[in-house]
CSV table of C-alpha atoms in Angstrom, one decimal:
chain,number,residue,atom,x,y,z
A,30,UNK,CA,60.9,116.5,153.0
A,31,UNK,CA,64.0,116.1,155.0
A,32,UNK,CA,62.3,116.3,158.1
A,33,UNK,CA,60.1,113.5,157.3
A,34,UNK,CA,62.6,111.1,156.5
A,35,UNK,CA,62.7,108.8,159.6
A,36,UNK,CA,65.0,106.1,160.9
A,37,UNK,CA,64.5,102.3,159.7
A,38,UNK,CA,67.1,100.9,162.3
A,39,UNK,CA,65.3,98.3,163.7
A,40,UNK,CA,63.6,97.1,160.5
A,41,UNK,CA,67.1,97.3,158.9
A,42,UNK,CA,68.7,95.4,161.3
A,43,UNK,CA,66.0,92.6,161.6
A,44,UNK,CA,66.2,92.6,157.6
A,45,UNK,CA,70.0,92.5,157.5
A,46,UNK,CA,70.1,89.7,160.2
A,47,UNK,CA,67.7,87.7,158.0
A,48,UNK,CA,69.4,88.1,154.6
A,49,UNK,CA,72.9,89.2,154.8
A,50,UNK,CA,75.9,87.0,153.7
A,51,UNK,CA,77.7,88.1,156.8
A,52,UNK,CA,78.1,91.3,158.7
A,53,UNK,CA,74.9,91.5,160.3
A,54,UNK,CA,76.3,90.7,164.0
A,55,UNK,CA,78.3,93.9,164.4
A,56,UNK,CA,76.0,95.8,162.1
A,57,UNK,CA,74.8,99.1,164.0
A,58,UNK,CA,71.4,100.0,164.4
A,59,UNK,CA,72.2,103.7,165.1
A,60,UNK,CA,72.1,106.2,161.7
A,61,UNK,CA,75.7,107.6,162.2
A,62,UNK,CA,79.0,106.9,160.8
A,63,UNK,CA,80.4,107.1,157.3
A,64,UNK,CA,78.7,105.1,154.3
A,65,UNK,CA,80.1,104.3,150.9
A,66,UNK,CA,78.3,105.2,147.9
A,67,UNK,CA,79.1,104.2,144.4
A,68,UNK,CA,77.6,105.4,140.9
A,69,UNK,CA,78.9,105.0,137.3
A,70,UNK,CA,78.0,108.5,135.5
A,71,UNK,CA,80.4,110.9,135.7
A,72,UNK,CA,78.2,113.5,134.7
A,73,UNK,CA,76.0,113.1,137.7
A,74,UNK,CA,78.6,113.1,140.0
A,75,UNK,CA,78.2,116.9,140.9
A,76,UNK,CA,74.4,116.4,141.5
A,77,UNK,CA,75.0,113.4,144.1
A,78,UNK,CA,78.2,115.4,145.6
A,79,UNK,CA,75.6,118.2,146.4
A,80,UNK,CA,72.9,115.7,147.4
A,81,UNK,CA,75.5,114.2,149.9
A,82,UNK,CA,76.7,117.9,151.3
A,83,UNK,CA,72.9,118.4,151.8
A,84,UNK,CA,72.3,115.2,153.8
A,85,UNK,CA,75.1,115.4,156.2
A,86,UNK,CA,74.0,119.1,156.8
A,87,UNK,CA,71.0,117.8,158.0
A,88,UNK,CA,72.2,114.6,159.7
A,89,UNK,CA,75.5,115.7,161.0
A,90,UNK,CA,76.3,112.0,162.6
A,91,UNK,CA,76.4,110.8,158.7
A,92,UNK,CA,79.1,111.2,156.3
A,93,UNK,CA,78.6,109.9,152.8
A,94,UNK,CA,81.7,109.1,150.6
A,95,UNK,CA,81.1,109.0,146.8
A,96,UNK,CA,83.0,106.7,144.5
A,97,UNK,CA,82.6,106.8,140.6
A,98,UNK,CA,83.8,104.3,138.2
A,99,UNK,CA,83.1,103.8,134.4
A,100,UNK,CA,80.6,101.1,133.8
A,101,UNK,CA,82.5,98.1,133.2
A,102,UNK,CA,85.0,98.8,135.8
A,103,UNK,CA,81.9,99.6,138.1
A,104,UNK,CA,80.0,96.2,137.8
A,105,UNK,CA,83.2,93.9,138.0
A,106,UNK,CA,84.4,95.8,141.4
A,107,UNK,CA,81.0,95.7,142.9
A,108,UNK,CA,80.6,91.4,142.2
A,109,UNK,CA,84.1,91.2,143.3
A,110,UNK,CA,83.1,93.1,146.5
A,111,UNK,CA,80.2,91.2,147.4
A,112,UNK,CA,82.7,88.2,147.7
A,113,UNK,CA,85.0,89.8,149.7
A,114,UNK,CA,82.9,91.8,151.9
A,115,UNK,CA,84.3,95.2,150.7
A,116,UNK,CA,81.1,96.3,148.2
A,117,UNK,CA,79.7,99.4,148.9
A,118,UNK,CA,76.9,100.2,151.5
A,119,UNK,CA,74.8,101.6,149.0
A,120,UNK,CA,74.9,102.0,145.2
A,121,UNK,CA,73.5,102.6,142.0
A,122,UNK,CA,71.5,99.5,140.6
A,123,UNK,CA,70.5,98.4,137.3
A,124,UNK,CA,67.4,96.5,136.3
A,125,UNK,CA,69.7,94.1,134.4
A,126,UNK,CA,71.6,93.3,137.6
A,127,UNK,CA,69.4,93.6,140.8
A,128,UNK,CA,67.6,89.9,140.0
A,129,UNK,CA,70.8,88.1,140.6
A,130,UNK,CA,71.9,90.0,143.3
A,131,UNK,CA,68.6,89.5,144.9
A,132,UNK,CA,68.5,85.8,144.4
A,133,UNK,CA,71.9,85.9,145.8
A,134,UNK,CA,70.4,87.7,148.8
A,135,UNK,CA,73.2,90.7,148.4
A,136,UNK,CA,70.3,93.3,148.4
A,137,UNK,CA,68.7,94.6,151.8
A,138,UNK,CA,64.9,94.7,151.4
A,139,UNK,CA,63.3,98.2,152.0
A,140,UNK,CA,59.8,97.5,152.4
A,141,UNK,CA,59.7,97.8,156.4
A,142,UNK,CA,61.6,101.0,155.9
A,143,UNK,CA,59.5,102.3,153.1
A,144,UNK,CA,56.1,101.6,155.4
A,145,UNK,CA,57.5,103.0,158.7
A,146,UNK,CA,58.8,106.0,157.2
A,147,UNK,CA,56.2,107.0,155.0
A,148,UNK,CA,57.8,107.0,151.4
A,149,UNK,CA,55.4,108.2,149.2
A,150,UNK,CA,55.7,105.6,146.2
A,151,UNK,CA,53.0,107.4,144.2
A,152,UNK,CA,55.4,110.5,143.6
A,153,UNK,CA,57.6,108.4,141.5
A,154,UNK,CA,56.8,108.2,137.6
A,155,UNK,CA,54.0,105.6,137.2
A,156,UNK,CA,55.3,102.1,136.6
A,157,UNK,CA,59.2,102.9,138.3
A,158,UNK,CA,58.2,101.7,141.8
A,159,UNK,CA,57.0,98.2,140.7
A,160,UNK,CA,60.2,97.5,138.7
A,161,UNK,CA,62.2,97.1,142.0
A,162,UNK,CA,60.0,94.3,143.7
A,163,UNK,CA,61.6,91.0,143.2
A,164,UNK,CA,60.2,87.6,142.6
A,165,UNK,CA,60.0,87.2,146.4
A,166,UNK,CA,57.5,90.2,146.6
A,167,UNK,CA,60.1,92.4,148.5
A,168,UNK,CA,61.4,95.8,147.4
A,169,UNK,CA,65.0,96.2,146.6
A,170,UNK,CA,65.6,99.8,145.2
A,171,UNK,CA,64.0,103.4,145.5
A,172,UNK,CA,64.0,104.7,142.0
A,173,UNK,CA,66.5,107.6,140.9
A,174,UNK,CA,65.6,108.1,137.4
A,175,UNK,CA,63.9,107.1,134.4
A,176,UNK,CA,65.2,107.1,130.6
A,177,UNK,CA,64.1,106.7,127.1
A,178,UNK,CA,65.8,106.3,123.5
A,179,UNK,CA,65.7,109.0,120.7
A,180,UNK,CA,67.6,110.3,117.4
A,181,UNK,CA,70.6,112.4,118.0
A,182,UNK,CA,71.3,113.9,114.8
A,183,UNK,CA,74.3,116.4,113.5
A,184,UNK,CA,71.8,119.3,112.2
A,185,UNK,CA,74.3,120.8,110.0
A,186,UNK,CA,74.2,117.6,107.9
A,187,UNK,CA,70.7,117.3,108.0
A,188,UNK,CA,70.5,120.7,107.0
A,189,UNK,CA,73.0,120.2,104.2
A,190,UNK,CA,71.0,116.9,102.7
A,191,UNK,CA,67.8,119.0,102.6
A,192,UNK,CA,66.4,117.2,105.6
A,193,UNK,CA,64.3,119.4,107.7
A,194,UNK,CA,63.7,119.1,111.6
A,195,UNK,CA,59.9,118.5,110.9
A,196,UNK,CA,60.7,115.3,108.8
A,197,UNK,CA,63.3,114.4,111.2
A,198,UNK,CA,60.8,114.4,114.0
A,199,UNK,CA,58.1,112.1,111.5
A,200,UNK,CA,60.1,109.7,110.1
A,201,UNK,CA,58.7,105.8,109.6
A,202,UNK,CA,60.3,102.5,109.6
A,203,UNK,CA,59.4,99.0,108.3
A,204,UNK,CA,61.5,96.1,108.3
A,205,UNK,CA,60.9,95.6,104.4
A,206,UNK,CA,62.3,98.5,102.8
A,207,UNK,CA,63.3,100.6,106.0
A,208,UNK,CA,60.5,103.7,105.3
A,209,UNK,CA,61.7,106.8,105.4
A,210,UNK,CA,64.1,106.2,108.2
A,211,UNK,CA,66.3,104.4,105.7
A,212,UNK,CA,65.7,106.6,103.3
A,213,UNK,CA,67.2,109.4,105.3
A,214,UNK,CA,70.0,107.1,106.7
A,215,UNK,CA,71.0,106.6,103.0
A,216,UNK,CA,70.7,110.5,102.0
A,217,UNK,CA,72.9,111.3,105.0
A,218,UNK,CA,75.6,108.5,103.9
A,219,UNK,CA,78.6,110.3,102.3
A,220,UNK,CA,81.4,108.6,100.4
A,221,UNK,CA,85.0,109.8,100.3
A,222,UNK,CA,83.9,111.4,96.8
A,223,UNK,CA,81.0,113.4,98.1
A,224,UNK,CA,78.6,110.9,96.8
A,225,UNK,CA,75.4,110.1,98.6
A,226,UNK,CA,74.3,106.8,99.9
A,227,UNK,CA,71.3,107.2,97.5
A,228,UNK,CA,73.2,108.4,94.3
A,229,UNK,CA,74.7,106.6,91.4
A,230,UNK,CA,78.1,105.8,91.8
A,231,UNK,CA,78.2,105.7,95.6
A,232,UNK,CA,81.0,103.9,96.9
A,233,UNK,CA,80.0,101.6,100.2
A,234,UNK,CA,83.6,100.7,100.7
A,235,UNK,CA,85.0,104.2,101.3
A,236,UNK,CA,82.5,106.0,103.5
A,237,UNK,CA,83.7,109.4,105.0
A,238,UNK,CA,80.4,109.8,107.1
A,239,UNK,CA,77.9,107.0,108.1
A,240,UNK,CA,73.9,107.7,108.0
A,241,UNK,CA,73.7,105.7,111.0
A,242,UNK,CA,76.4,105.1,113.6
A,243,UNK,CA,76.7,101.7,115.5
A,244,UNK,CA,77.7,101.3,118.9
A,245,UNK,CA,77.4,97.5,119.1
A,246,UNK,CA,75.4,94.7,118.3
A,247,UNK,CA,72.9,95.4,121.6
A,248,UNK,CA,73.4,91.8,122.8
A,249,UNK,CA,69.7,90.7,123.9
A,250,UNK,CA,68.3,93.7,124.9
A,251,UNK,CA,69.2,96.4,122.2
A,252,UNK,CA,68.2,99.2,124.3
A,253,UNK,CA,69.5,101.8,122.1
A,254,UNK,CA,70.2,100.1,119.0
A,255,UNK,CA,67.4,98.2,117.8
A,256,UNK,CA,64.4,97.7,120.6
A,257,UNK,CA,62.7,101.0,119.5
A,258,UNK,CA,62.3,99.1,116.0
A,259,UNK,CA,61.3,95.7,116.8
A,260,UNK,CA,58.5,97.1,119.4
A,261,UNK,CA,56.7,98.9,116.9
A,262,UNK,CA,56.3,95.0,115.1
A,263,UNK,CA,54.1,93.9,118.3
A,264,UNK,CA,57.5,91.9,119.5
A,265,UNK,CA,58.1,91.3,122.7
A,266,UNK,CA,61.4,90.1,124.2
A,267,UNK,CA,60.0,87.5,126.6
A,268,UNK,CA,56.6,86.0,127.3
A,269,UNK,CA,55.8,88.4,130.2
A,270,UNK,CA,57.7,91.5,131.8
A,271,UNK,CA,59.0,91.3,134.5
A,272,UNK,CA,60.0,87.9,135.5
A,273,UNK,CA,59.7,86.1,131.7
A,274,UNK,CA,60.9,82.6,131.5
A,275,UNK,CA,60.3,82.4,127.6
A,276,UNK,CA,62.4,84.2,125.3
A,277,UNK,CA,61.1,85.2,121.6
A,278,UNK,CA,64.5,85.5,119.5
A,279,UNK,CA,62.8,83.0,117.3
A,280,UNK,CA,60.0,85.0,115.9
A,281,UNK,CA,59.9,86.4,112.5
A,282,UNK,CA,59.1,89.5,113.3
A,283,UNK,CA,62.2,90.1,115.6
A,284,UNK,CA,64.6,88.2,112.9
A,285,UNK,CA,63.0,90.5,110.2
A,286,UNK,CA,64.3,93.7,112.2
A,287,UNK,CA,67.5,92.5,112.9
A,288,UNK,CA,68.1,91.2,109.4
A,289,UNK,CA,66.9,94.9,108.0
A,290,UNK,CA,69.4,96.6,110.5
A,291,UNK,CA,72.4,94.4,109.8
A,292,UNK,CA,71.7,95.2,106.0
A,293,UNK,CA,72.3,98.9,106.5
A,294,UNK,CA,76.2,97.5,107.1
A,295,UNK,CA,76.1,95.6,104.0
A,296,UNK,CA,74.9,98.7,102.0
A,297,UNK,CA,77.2,101.1,103.6
A,298,UNK,CA,75.1,103.2,105.8
A,299,UNK,CA,76.4,101.7,108.8
A,300,UNK,CA,80.1,101.3,110.3
A,301,UNK,CA,81.1,97.6,110.2
A,302,UNK,CA,80.7,95.9,113.7
A,303,UNK,CA,84.4,95.2,114.1
A,304,UNK,CA,85.2,98.9,113.8
A,305,UNK,CA,83.1,99.6,116.9
A,306,UNK,CA,85.5,97.8,119.3
A,307,UNK,CA,87.3,100.1,121.6
A,308,UNK,CA,85.4,103.1,120.0
A,309,UNK,CA,83.1,105.3,121.2
A,310,UNK,CA,79.8,105.9,119.5
A,311,UNK,CA,79.5,109.5,121.2
A,312,UNK,CA,83.0,110.6,119.9
A,313,UNK,CA,82.6,109.2,116.6
A,314,UNK,CA,79.5,111.6,116.2
A,315,UNK,CA,81.4,114.4,117.7
A,316,UNK,CA,83.9,113.8,115.2
A,317,UNK,CA,81.9,114.0,112.3
A,318,UNK,CA,81.8,110.3,111.4
A,319,UNK,CA,78.0,109.7,111.6
A,320,UNK,CA,74.8,111.8,111.1
A,321,UNK,CA,72.7,110.1,113.5
A,322,UNK,CA,73.1,108.1,116.5
A,323,UNK,CA,70.5,106.2,118.7
A,324,UNK,CA,71.0,106.7,122.1
A,325,UNK,CA,69.5,107.3,125.4
A,326,UNK,CA,68.4,110.7,127.1
A,327,UNK,CA,71.3,110.4,130.0
A,328,UNK,CA,73.9,111.5,127.1
A,329,UNK,CA,72.2,114.6,126.1
A,330,UNK,CA,74.8,116.8,127.8
A,331,UNK,CA,77.6,115.0,126.4
A,332,UNK,CA,76.4,115.3,122.7
A,333,UNK,CA,75.6,119.0,123.4
A,334,UNK,CA,79.2,119.3,124.8
A,335,UNK,CA,81.2,118.7,121.4
A,336,UNK,CA,82.9,121.8,119.9
A,337,UNK,CA,81.7,122.8,116.6
A,338,UNK,CA,78.8,120.3,116.4
A,339,UNK,CA,75.1,121.2,117.1
A,340,UNK,CA,73.4,118.3,117.8
A,341,UNK,CA,69.3,118.2,117.5
A,342,UNK,CA,67.1,115.4,118.8
A,343,UNK,CA,64.3,113.9,117.0
A,344,UNK,CA,61.8,110.9,118.7
A,345,UNK,CA,62.1,107.1,117.5
A,346,UNK,CA,60.5,106.6,114.1
A,347,UNK,CA,56.8,105.5,113.7
A,348,UNK,CA,57.0,101.7,113.2
A,349,UNK,CA,54.5,99.1,111.3
A,350,UNK,CA,51.7,99.7,114.4
A,351,UNK,CA,51.8,103.0,113.6
A,352,UNK,CA,53.3,104.5,116.8
A,353,UNK,CA,56.7,105.0,118.1
A,354,UNK,CA,58.2,103.0,120.8
A,355,UNK,CA,61.4,103.3,123.3
A,356,UNK,CA,62.4,101.1,126.1
A,357,UNK,CA,61.8,102.5,129.5
A,358,UNK,CA,64.6,101.8,131.7
A,359,UNK,CA,64.9,103.2,135.3
A,360,UNK,CA,67.7,103.3,138.0
A,361,UNK,CA,67.3,102.7,141.5
A,362,UNK,CA,69.4,102.9,144.8
A,363,UNK,CA,69.9,99.7,146.5
A,364,UNK,CA,71.5,99.1,150.0
A,365,UNK,CA,74.1,96.2,150.3
A,366,UNK,CA,72.9,93.3,152.6
A,367,UNK,CA,76.4,93.3,154.3
A,368,UNK,CA,76.5,96.6,155.4
A,369,UNK,CA,77.7,97.4,158.7
A,370,UNK,CA,75.6,100.6,158.9
A,371,UNK,CA,72.0,99.5,158.1
A,372,UNK,CA,70.2,102.5,159.4
A,373,UNK,CA,72.5,105.2,158.3
A,374,UNK,CA,72.3,103.6,154.8
A,375,UNK,CA,68.6,103.5,154.6
A,376,UNK,CA,68.4,106.7,155.4
A,377,UNK,CA,70.5,107.7,152.9
A,378,UNK,CA,68.6,105.7,150.0
A,379,UNK,CA,65.2,107.5,151.3
A,380,UNK,CA,67.0,110.8,150.9
A,381,UNK,CA,68.4,109.6,147.4
A,382,UNK,CA,64.8,109.0,146.5
A,383,UNK,CA,63.1,112.4,147.8
A,384,UNK,CA,62.4,115.5,146.0
A,385,UNK,CA,65.0,117.3,148.2
A,386,UNK,CA,67.8,115.5,146.3
A,387,UNK,CA,66.0,114.8,142.7
A,388,UNK,CA,65.2,118.5,142.7
A,389,UNK,CA,69.2,119.0,143.1
A,390,UNK,CA,69.5,116.6,140.4
A,391,UNK,CA,67.1,118.0,138.2
A,392,UNK,CA,68.5,121.5,138.3
A,393,UNK,CA,71.7,120.0,136.4
A,394,UNK,CA,69.7,119.0,133.7
A,395,UNK,CA,71.6,115.9,133.1
A,396,UNK,CA,68.9,113.2,133.5
A,397,UNK,CA,65.2,112.8,134.4
A,398,UNK,CA,64.9,112.0,137.9
A,399,UNK,CA,62.3,109.4,139.1
A,400,UNK,CA,60.0,111.7,141.2
A,401,UNK,CA,57.4,113.3,138.7
A,402,UNK,CA,57.6,116.7,139.8
A,403,UNK,CA,61.1,116.8,139.6
A,404,UNK,CA,61.0,115.2,136.1
A,405,UNK,CA,59.0,118.2,135.3
A,406,UNK,CA,61.8,120.6,137.0
A,407,UNK,CA,64.5,118.6,134.9
A,408,UNK,CA,62.5,119.7,131.4
A,409,UNK,CA,62.7,123.1,132.6
A,410,UNK,CA,66.2,123.2,133.4
A,411,UNK,CA,67.2,121.6,129.8
A,412,UNK,CA,64.9,123.9,128.5
A,413,UNK,CA,66.7,127.0,130.1
A,414,UNK,CA,69.9,125.7,128.4
A,415,UNK,CA,68.2,125.9,125.2
A,416,UNK,CA,67.7,122.1,124.9
A,417,UNK,CA,64.4,120.8,123.4
A,418,UNK,CA,63.7,117.4,125.2
A,419,UNK,CA,60.3,116.8,123.9
A,420,UNK,CA,61.9,113.7,121.9
A,421,UNK,CA,62.3,111.9,125.0
A,422,UNK,CA,59.5,112.8,127.1
A,423,UNK,CA,56.9,112.1,124.1
A,424,UNK,CA,57.0,108.5,125.1
A,425,UNK,CA,56.1,109.0,128.5
A,426,UNK,CA,53.2,111.4,127.3
A,427,UNK,CA,51.8,109.2,125.0
A,428,UNK,CA,52.4,105.9,126.6
A,429,UNK,CA,54.7,104.5,124.1
A,430,UNK,CA,57.1,103.1,126.3
A,431,UNK,CA,57.9,99.5,127.0
A,432,UNK,CA,59.7,97.9,130.1
A,433,UNK,CA,63.2,97.2,130.1
A,434,UNK,CA,63.3,93.1,129.9
A,435,UNK,CA,63.8,91.9,133.6
A,436,UNK,CA,64.4,87.9,133.9
A,437,UNK,CA,66.3,85.8,136.3
A,438,UNK,CA,69.8,84.4,134.8
A,439,UNK,CA,70.4,87.9,132.8
A,440,UNK,CA,74.2,87.2,132.7
A,441,UNK,CA,73.9,83.6,131.1
A,442,UNK,CA,71.2,85.2,128.7
A,443,UNK,CA,73.6,87.9,127.6
A,444,UNK,CA,76.4,85.2,127.6
A,445,UNK,CA,74.8,83.4,124.6
A,446,UNK,CA,72.9,86.5,122.9
A,447,UNK,CA,76.0,88.7,122.7
A,448,UNK,CA,78.4,86.4,120.5
A,449,UNK,CA,74.9,85.2,118.4
A,450,UNK,CA,74.3,88.8,117.5
A,451,UNK,CA,77.8,89.7,117.0
A,452,UNK,CA,77.8,87.1,114.5
A,453,UNK,CA,74.7,88.4,112.7
A,454,UNK,CA,75.6,91.8,112.9
A,455,UNK,CA,79.3,91.1,111.4
A,456,UNK,CA,77.7,89.1,108.5
A,457,UNK,CA,79.0,85.5,109.6
A,458,UNK,CA,75.5,84.2,110.4
A,459,UNK,CA,71.8,84.9,108.9
A,460,UNK,CA,69.3,86.4,111.4
A,461,UNK,CA,67.8,82.8,111.1
A,462,UNK,CA,70.6,81.8,113.3
A,463,UNK,CA,69.2,83.5,116.4
A,464,UNK,CA,66.5,80.8,116.8
A,465,UNK,CA,69.2,78.1,117.8
A,466,UNK,CA,70.5,81.2,120.2
A,467,UNK,CA,66.6,81.2,121.6
A,468,UNK,CA,66.6,77.5,121.8
A,469,UNK,CA,69.8,77.9,124.3
A,470,UNK,CA,68.5,80.6,126.1
A,471,UNK,CA,65.1,79.1,126.8
A,472,UNK,CA,67.1,75.8,128.0
A,473,UNK,CA,68.2,78.2,130.9
A,474,UNK,CA,64.6,78.2,132.1
A,475,UNK,CA,64.0,74.4,132.1
């Protein structure tokens, strides 16, 4: 695989001179020198350091310096870097961020390099490569991994509640009474006196263990919080995806879903929103404060690492449409348009998108790489560690995924939806108030 990775020097240099916000004239068209690569996930750092070492061994003229930053710090520093001209040459990119970066000409199109170097886009999991083609028809990233959502649960707690693994794997949900999903959440909730949430005398104001953990309100996406529920009602975030221009937060199907979910707090089955500020959803689970967390497969390793806690996984519950659902998100690696070293940067991105690197990532059993064959190797690596990941892979197998909503003005949409969702979750406003927020969001596109 290494040998087939050509150098897209001329193409990258031309693309750079057309699209960069400066730095084009001094750009090197030779694939050599040091390039900076950024990522945010500490769990994946060892795998990518291995990829960098292997890459430099095959390309002695190119050194890769890797920097890992926490999620919030990562995006702030990156945005500031674009303005100051100090951004990394290559960085891990997110579907919620790239449309804005592309619109501001901060990303190097990869089309010429992909064509010239024969990058096989069909080697990636179906649907992933297309996500990184902007509204201008240009490609701004090569897929690195994909993720789905599942139920992470404390097996000792479900055992003592008399809920079997089979029952956990076959929960159902509806926005009227919550189905067997709410029944399980209620039964797994325990107050300070040992009373369960579904028992007489349960004290919802003094809860020791919540049936369901809470990370936050999920803003306008709800990737791990509520989107796997709302999608089973037939609701979609936007009129089309990608590049929708009309949002549907005013739909009764969506508002009923959120009203049900927020109602778990009122019943004492889920923590109050204000208690989640500055807290870690995962660490609360590790400390035995919640029986179930809904979260993404990229956290499997962290949840399996808590001492004295046996974490098991179940797929998301089936909804009113009779099916499960999970948002399907895919990360990619992008090249900054202002890089002084486009040729080496493109060569590194192509290597990151190759089986040579993605097999290394797969072997560490942390995430599911974007290349189909590497993803299968990751599933085997998880299995070798005694971890059953079928709760996450079932969505891809059964075709029950839906795409992360990709639209322009994502930051502005978030600026409206986060406080609106927070107000509903904290009980200050009813779910019907989301209609007003939806009007504000849609006004952005007029």
